[in-house]
Coordinates of C-alpha atoms in Angstrom, one line a residue:
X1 CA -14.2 17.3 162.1
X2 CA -14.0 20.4 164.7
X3 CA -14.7 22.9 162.3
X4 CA -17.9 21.3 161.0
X5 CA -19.8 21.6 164.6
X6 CA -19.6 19.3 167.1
X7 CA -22.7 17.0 167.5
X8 CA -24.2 14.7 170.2
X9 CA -23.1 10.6 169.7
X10 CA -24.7 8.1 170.7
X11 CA -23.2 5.8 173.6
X12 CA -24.3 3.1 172.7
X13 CA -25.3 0.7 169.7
X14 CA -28.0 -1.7 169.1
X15 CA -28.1 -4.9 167.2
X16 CA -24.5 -6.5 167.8
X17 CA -23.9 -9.8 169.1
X18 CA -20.9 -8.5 171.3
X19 CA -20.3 -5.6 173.7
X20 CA -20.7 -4.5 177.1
X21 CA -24.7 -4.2 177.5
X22 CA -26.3 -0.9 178.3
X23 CA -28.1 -1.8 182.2
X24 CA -31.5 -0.1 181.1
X25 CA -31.6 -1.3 177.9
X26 CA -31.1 -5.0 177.3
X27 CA -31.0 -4.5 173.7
X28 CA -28.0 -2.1 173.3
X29 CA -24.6 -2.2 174.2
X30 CA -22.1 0.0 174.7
X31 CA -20.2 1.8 171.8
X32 CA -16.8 0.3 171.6
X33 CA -15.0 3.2 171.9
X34 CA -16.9 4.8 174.8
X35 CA -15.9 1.1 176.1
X36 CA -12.5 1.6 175.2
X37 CA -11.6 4.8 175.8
X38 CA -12.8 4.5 179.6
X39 CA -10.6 1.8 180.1
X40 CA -7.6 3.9 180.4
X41 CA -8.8 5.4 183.7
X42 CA -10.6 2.7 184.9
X43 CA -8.0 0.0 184.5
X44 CA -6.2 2.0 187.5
X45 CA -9.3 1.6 189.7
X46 CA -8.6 -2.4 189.8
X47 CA -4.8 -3.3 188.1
X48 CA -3.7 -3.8 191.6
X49 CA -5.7 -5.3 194.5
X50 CA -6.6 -3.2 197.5
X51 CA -5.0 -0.2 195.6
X52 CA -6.7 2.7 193.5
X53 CA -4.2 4.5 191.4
X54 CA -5.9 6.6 189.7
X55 CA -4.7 9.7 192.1
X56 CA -1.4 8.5 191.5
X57 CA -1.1 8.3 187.4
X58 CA -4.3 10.0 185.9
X59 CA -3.5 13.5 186.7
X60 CA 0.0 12.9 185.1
X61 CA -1.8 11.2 182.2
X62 CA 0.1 11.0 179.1
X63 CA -1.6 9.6 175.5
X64 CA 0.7 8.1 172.7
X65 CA -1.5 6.8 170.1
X66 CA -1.6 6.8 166.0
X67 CA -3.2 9.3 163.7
X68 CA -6.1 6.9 162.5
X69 CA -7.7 7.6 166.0
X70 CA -7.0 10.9 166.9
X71 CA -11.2 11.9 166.5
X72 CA -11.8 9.5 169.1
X73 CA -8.8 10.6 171.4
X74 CA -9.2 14.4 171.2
X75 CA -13.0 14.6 170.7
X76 CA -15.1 12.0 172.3
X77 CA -12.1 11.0 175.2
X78 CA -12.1 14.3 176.8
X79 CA -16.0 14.9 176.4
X80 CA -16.1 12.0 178.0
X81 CA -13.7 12.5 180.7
X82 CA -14.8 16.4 181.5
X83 CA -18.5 15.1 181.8
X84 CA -17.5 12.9 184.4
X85 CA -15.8 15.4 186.4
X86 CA -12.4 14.1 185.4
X87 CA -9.0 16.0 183.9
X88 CA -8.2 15.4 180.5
X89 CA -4.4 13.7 179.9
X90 CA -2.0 16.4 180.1
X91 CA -0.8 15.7 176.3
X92 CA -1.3 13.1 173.4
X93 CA 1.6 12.4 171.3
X94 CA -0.3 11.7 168.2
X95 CA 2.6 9.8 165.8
X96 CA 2.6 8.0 162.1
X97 CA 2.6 4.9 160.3
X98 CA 5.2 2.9 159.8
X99 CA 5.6 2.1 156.1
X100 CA 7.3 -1.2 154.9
X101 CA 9.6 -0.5 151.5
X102 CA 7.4 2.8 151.3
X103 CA 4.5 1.1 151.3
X104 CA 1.3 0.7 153.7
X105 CA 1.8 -2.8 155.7
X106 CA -1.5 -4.5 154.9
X107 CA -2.9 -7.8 153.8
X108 CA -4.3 -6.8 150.5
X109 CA -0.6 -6.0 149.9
X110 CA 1.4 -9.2 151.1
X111 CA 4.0 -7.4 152.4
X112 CA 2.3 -8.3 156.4
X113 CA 5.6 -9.2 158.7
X114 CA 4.9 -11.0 162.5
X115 CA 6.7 -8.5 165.2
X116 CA 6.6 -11.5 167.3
X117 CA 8.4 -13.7 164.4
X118 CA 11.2 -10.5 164.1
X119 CA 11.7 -10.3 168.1
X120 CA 12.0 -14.2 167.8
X121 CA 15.0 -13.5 165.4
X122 CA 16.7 -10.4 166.2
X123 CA 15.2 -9.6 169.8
X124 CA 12.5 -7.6 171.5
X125 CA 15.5 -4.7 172.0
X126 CA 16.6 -4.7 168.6
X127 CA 12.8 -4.4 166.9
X128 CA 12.3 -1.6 168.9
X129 CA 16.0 -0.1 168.4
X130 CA 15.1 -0.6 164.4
X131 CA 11.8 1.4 164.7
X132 CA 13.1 4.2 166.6
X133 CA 16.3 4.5 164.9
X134 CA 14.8 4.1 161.3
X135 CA 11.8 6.7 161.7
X136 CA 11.5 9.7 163.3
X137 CA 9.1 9.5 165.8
X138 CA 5.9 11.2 165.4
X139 CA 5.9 11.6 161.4
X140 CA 5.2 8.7 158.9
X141 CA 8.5 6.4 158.0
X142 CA 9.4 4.2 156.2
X143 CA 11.6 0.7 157.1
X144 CA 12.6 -2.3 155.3
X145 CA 13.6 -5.6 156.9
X146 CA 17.0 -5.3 155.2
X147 CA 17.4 -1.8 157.1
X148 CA 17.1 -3.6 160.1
X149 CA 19.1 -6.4 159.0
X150 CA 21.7 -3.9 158.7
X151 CA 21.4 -2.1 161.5
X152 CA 20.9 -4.8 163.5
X153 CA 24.6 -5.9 162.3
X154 CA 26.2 -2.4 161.6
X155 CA 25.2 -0.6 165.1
X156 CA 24.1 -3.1 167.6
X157 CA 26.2 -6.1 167.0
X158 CA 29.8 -3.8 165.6
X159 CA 29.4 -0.4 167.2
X160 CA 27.6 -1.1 170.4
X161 CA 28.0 -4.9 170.5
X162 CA 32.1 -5.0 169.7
X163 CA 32.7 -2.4 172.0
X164 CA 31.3 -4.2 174.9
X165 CA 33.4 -7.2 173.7
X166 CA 36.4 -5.3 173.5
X167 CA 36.3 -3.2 176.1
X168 CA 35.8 -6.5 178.6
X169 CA 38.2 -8.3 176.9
X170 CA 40.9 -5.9 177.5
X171 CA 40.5 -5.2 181.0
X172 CA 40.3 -9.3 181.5
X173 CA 43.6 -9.9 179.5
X174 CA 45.5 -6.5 180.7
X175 CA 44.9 -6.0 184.1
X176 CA 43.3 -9.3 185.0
X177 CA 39.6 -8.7 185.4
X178 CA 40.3 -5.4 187.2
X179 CA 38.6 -1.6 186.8
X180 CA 40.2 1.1 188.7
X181 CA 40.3 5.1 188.1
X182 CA 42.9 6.7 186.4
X183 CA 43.7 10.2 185.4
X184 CA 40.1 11.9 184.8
X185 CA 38.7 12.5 181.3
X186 CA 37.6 16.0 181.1
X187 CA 36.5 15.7 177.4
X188 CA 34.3 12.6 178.1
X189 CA 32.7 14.2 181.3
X190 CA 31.9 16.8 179.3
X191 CA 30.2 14.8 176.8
X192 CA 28.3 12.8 179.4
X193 CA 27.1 15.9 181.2
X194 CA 25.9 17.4 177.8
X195 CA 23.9 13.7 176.8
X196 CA 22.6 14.1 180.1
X197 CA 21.4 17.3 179.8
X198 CA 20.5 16.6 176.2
X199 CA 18.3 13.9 176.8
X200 CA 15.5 15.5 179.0
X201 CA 15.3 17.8 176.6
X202 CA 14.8 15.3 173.8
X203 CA 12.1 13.4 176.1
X204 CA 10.5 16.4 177.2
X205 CA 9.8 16.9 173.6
X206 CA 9.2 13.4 172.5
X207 CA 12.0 13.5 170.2
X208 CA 13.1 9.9 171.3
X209 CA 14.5 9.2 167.4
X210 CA 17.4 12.7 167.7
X211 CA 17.9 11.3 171.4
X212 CA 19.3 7.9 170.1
X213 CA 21.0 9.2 167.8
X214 CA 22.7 11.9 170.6
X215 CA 23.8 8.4 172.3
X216 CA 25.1 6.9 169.9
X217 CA 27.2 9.8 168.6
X218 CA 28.9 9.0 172.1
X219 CA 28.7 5.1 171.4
X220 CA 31.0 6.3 168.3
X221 CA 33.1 8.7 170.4
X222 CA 34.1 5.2 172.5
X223 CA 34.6 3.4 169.1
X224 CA 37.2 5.8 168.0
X225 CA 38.4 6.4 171.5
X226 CA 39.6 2.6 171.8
X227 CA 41.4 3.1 168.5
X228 CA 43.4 6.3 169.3
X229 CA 44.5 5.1 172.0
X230 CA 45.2 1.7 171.6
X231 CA 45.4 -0.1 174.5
X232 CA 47.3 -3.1 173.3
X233 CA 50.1 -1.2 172.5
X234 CA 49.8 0.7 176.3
X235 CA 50.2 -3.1 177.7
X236 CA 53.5 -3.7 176.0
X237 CA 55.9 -1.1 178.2
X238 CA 54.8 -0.8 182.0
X239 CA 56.0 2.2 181.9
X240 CA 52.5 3.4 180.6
X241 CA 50.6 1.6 183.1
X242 CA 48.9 4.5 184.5
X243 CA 47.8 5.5 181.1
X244 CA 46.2 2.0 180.5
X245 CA 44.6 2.2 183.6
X246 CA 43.2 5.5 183.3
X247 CA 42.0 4.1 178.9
X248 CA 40.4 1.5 180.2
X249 CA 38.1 3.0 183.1
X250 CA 37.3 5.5 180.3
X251 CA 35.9 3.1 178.0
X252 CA 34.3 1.2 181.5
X253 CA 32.5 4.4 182.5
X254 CA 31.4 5.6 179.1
X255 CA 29.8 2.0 178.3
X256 CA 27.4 2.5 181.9
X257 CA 26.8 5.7 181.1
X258 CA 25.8 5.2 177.6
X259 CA 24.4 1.8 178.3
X260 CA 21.8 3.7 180.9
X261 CA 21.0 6.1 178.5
X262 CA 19.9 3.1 176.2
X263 CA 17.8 1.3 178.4
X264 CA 15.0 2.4 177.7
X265 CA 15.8 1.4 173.9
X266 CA 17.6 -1.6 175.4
X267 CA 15.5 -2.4 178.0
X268 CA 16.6 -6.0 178.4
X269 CA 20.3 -5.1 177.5
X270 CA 21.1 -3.1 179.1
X271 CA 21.2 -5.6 182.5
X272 CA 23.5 -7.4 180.4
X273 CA 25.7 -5.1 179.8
X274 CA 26.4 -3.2 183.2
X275 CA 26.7 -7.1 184.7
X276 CA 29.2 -7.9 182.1
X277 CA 31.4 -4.8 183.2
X278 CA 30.7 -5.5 187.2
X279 CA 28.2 -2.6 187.6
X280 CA 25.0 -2.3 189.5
X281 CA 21.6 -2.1 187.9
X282 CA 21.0 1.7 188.6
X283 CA 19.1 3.1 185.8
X284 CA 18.6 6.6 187.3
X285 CA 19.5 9.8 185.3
X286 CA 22.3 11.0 187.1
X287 CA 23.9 8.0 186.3
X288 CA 25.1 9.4 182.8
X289 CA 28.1 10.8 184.3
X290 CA 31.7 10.3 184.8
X291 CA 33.1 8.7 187.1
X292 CA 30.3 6.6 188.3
X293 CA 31.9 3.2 188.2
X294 CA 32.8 1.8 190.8
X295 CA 36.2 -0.2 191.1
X296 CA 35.6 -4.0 190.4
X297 CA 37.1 -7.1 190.1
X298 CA 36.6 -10.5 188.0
X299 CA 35.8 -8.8 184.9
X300 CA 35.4 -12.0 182.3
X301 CA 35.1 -11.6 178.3
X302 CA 31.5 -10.7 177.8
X303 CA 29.4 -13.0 175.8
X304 CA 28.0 -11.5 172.4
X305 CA 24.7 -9.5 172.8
X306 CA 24.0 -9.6 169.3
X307 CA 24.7 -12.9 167.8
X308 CA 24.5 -13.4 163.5
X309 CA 21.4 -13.7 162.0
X310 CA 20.0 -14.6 158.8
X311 CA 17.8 -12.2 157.2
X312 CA 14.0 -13.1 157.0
X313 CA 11.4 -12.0 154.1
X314 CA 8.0 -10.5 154.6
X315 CA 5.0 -12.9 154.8
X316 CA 1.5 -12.4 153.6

């Protein structure tokens, strides 16, 4: 489009029965996408009453959008915005589409499935757990309800979903609702300082698919961690009650940690979660850490977070 010469458009468009009208010119309106596009700074002048934000988020402007209007975000947007006086956004994060069964989701094709009817079923957290797991973000993917059917099952509800359940369920039966520190974990605070570190780099470059799949690397590590250890053989001989003590904040602390690492994945989850092992809602980075959690009491068995499902079919 570039490379062919860059020509004058017209802001406006005459004839249509809908639009913003153009004030000198009662028979045009304006252009949808000049319409549009200005929208994403002008929304800040008026989202909040008595407050302008534009100062506060426009210079730190940053676009995600989808390759079918990239013209319009990196040709007519900042022509827009620079004749205006205005900065352009710092960066646009231009990704794919997101193919169903390897094929383009569309009417014509029948294979159309309601978001809103999936969220209904599975969850907002786990629709958007699907997408980002299932497709690395920024190219074209492809998904299949089955694949989230089985993730939904295989990594939420077992890996992420069992391991809350079991790790609440212990501390409840073994030492009566109770976390308190043991002997410190050097490998697991070395894996929670590396996620850490791990993760801004993964955000900094918008690789948020490699980024889930750093945490749950770690939600695995705490999987096989319960079952080296084995906690219910610990409880059998006092004698090892320091050991239990020290298992069990382990798997504690590594479930906040990871669990704030997931929030923005799991962004209504995650609450549950950190309640469920006595923990406040602090969402900040330098919570991934050891050692963060605090010594509680009253810890219940936790509820399932990812109840059974049937799986659904795609509608046209």
């Amino acid at each position: 489009f570039i490379e062919g010469g860059l020509q004058d458009f017209s802001v406006s468009r005459a004839g249509q029965p809908w639009g913003v009208p153009i004030p000198w010119d009662e028979e045009q309106v304006t252009y949808v996408w000049v319409d549009a596009l200005i929208n994403y700074l002008s929304a800040l002048s008026y989202a909040r009453e008595d407050e302008d934000l534009r100062e506060k988020f426009w210079p730190h402007a940053h676009h995600v959008l989808g390759k079918d209007i990239l013209r319009f975000h990196c040709v007519y947007w900042p022509a827009l915005l620079l004749s205006a006086g205005y900065e352009v956004p710092q960066q646009l994060f231009v990704h794919g589409w997101l193919l169903l069964d390897k094929r383009k989701i569309s009417k014509s094709s029948g294979n159309t499935v309601d978001p809103l009817e999936l969220a209904e079923t599975y969850g907002a957290d786990a629709v958007r757990f699907w997408a980002l797991r299932s497709v690395s973000f920024g190219q074209d993917g492809n998904a299949s309800l089955d694949g989230l059917h089985e993730r939904y099952e295989r990594e939420l509800a077992n890996d992420l979903g069992n391991l809350v359940s079991r790790t609440t369920a212990m501390i409840a039966r073994y030492r009566e609702g109770r976390i308190a520190p043991g002997q410190p974990n050097e490998e697991l605070a070395r894996l929670l300082d590396g996620l850490r570190v791990k993760l801004v780099e993964r955000f900094d470059a918008w690789e948020l698919t490699h980024a889930l799949e750093d945490v749950w690397e770690l939600v695995r590590w705490l999987n096989r961690h319960v079952e080296e250890t084995a906690p219910w053989e610990l409880a059998k001989d006092d004698a090892n009650a320091a050991q239990l003590d020290a298992v069990l904040y382990d798997l504690a602390d590594g479930l906040r940690a990871v669990t704030v690492a997931l929030s923005p994945y799991l962004p209504e989850t995650a609450p549950r979660i950190l309640g469920a092992i006595g923990q406040p809602l602090d969402l900040s980075l330098e919570q991934i850490a050891y050692g963060k959690t605090d010594v509680t009491e009253g810890i219940a068995p936790a509820e399932p977070l990812f109840p059974r499902v049937d799986l659904p079919t795609a509608t046209a």
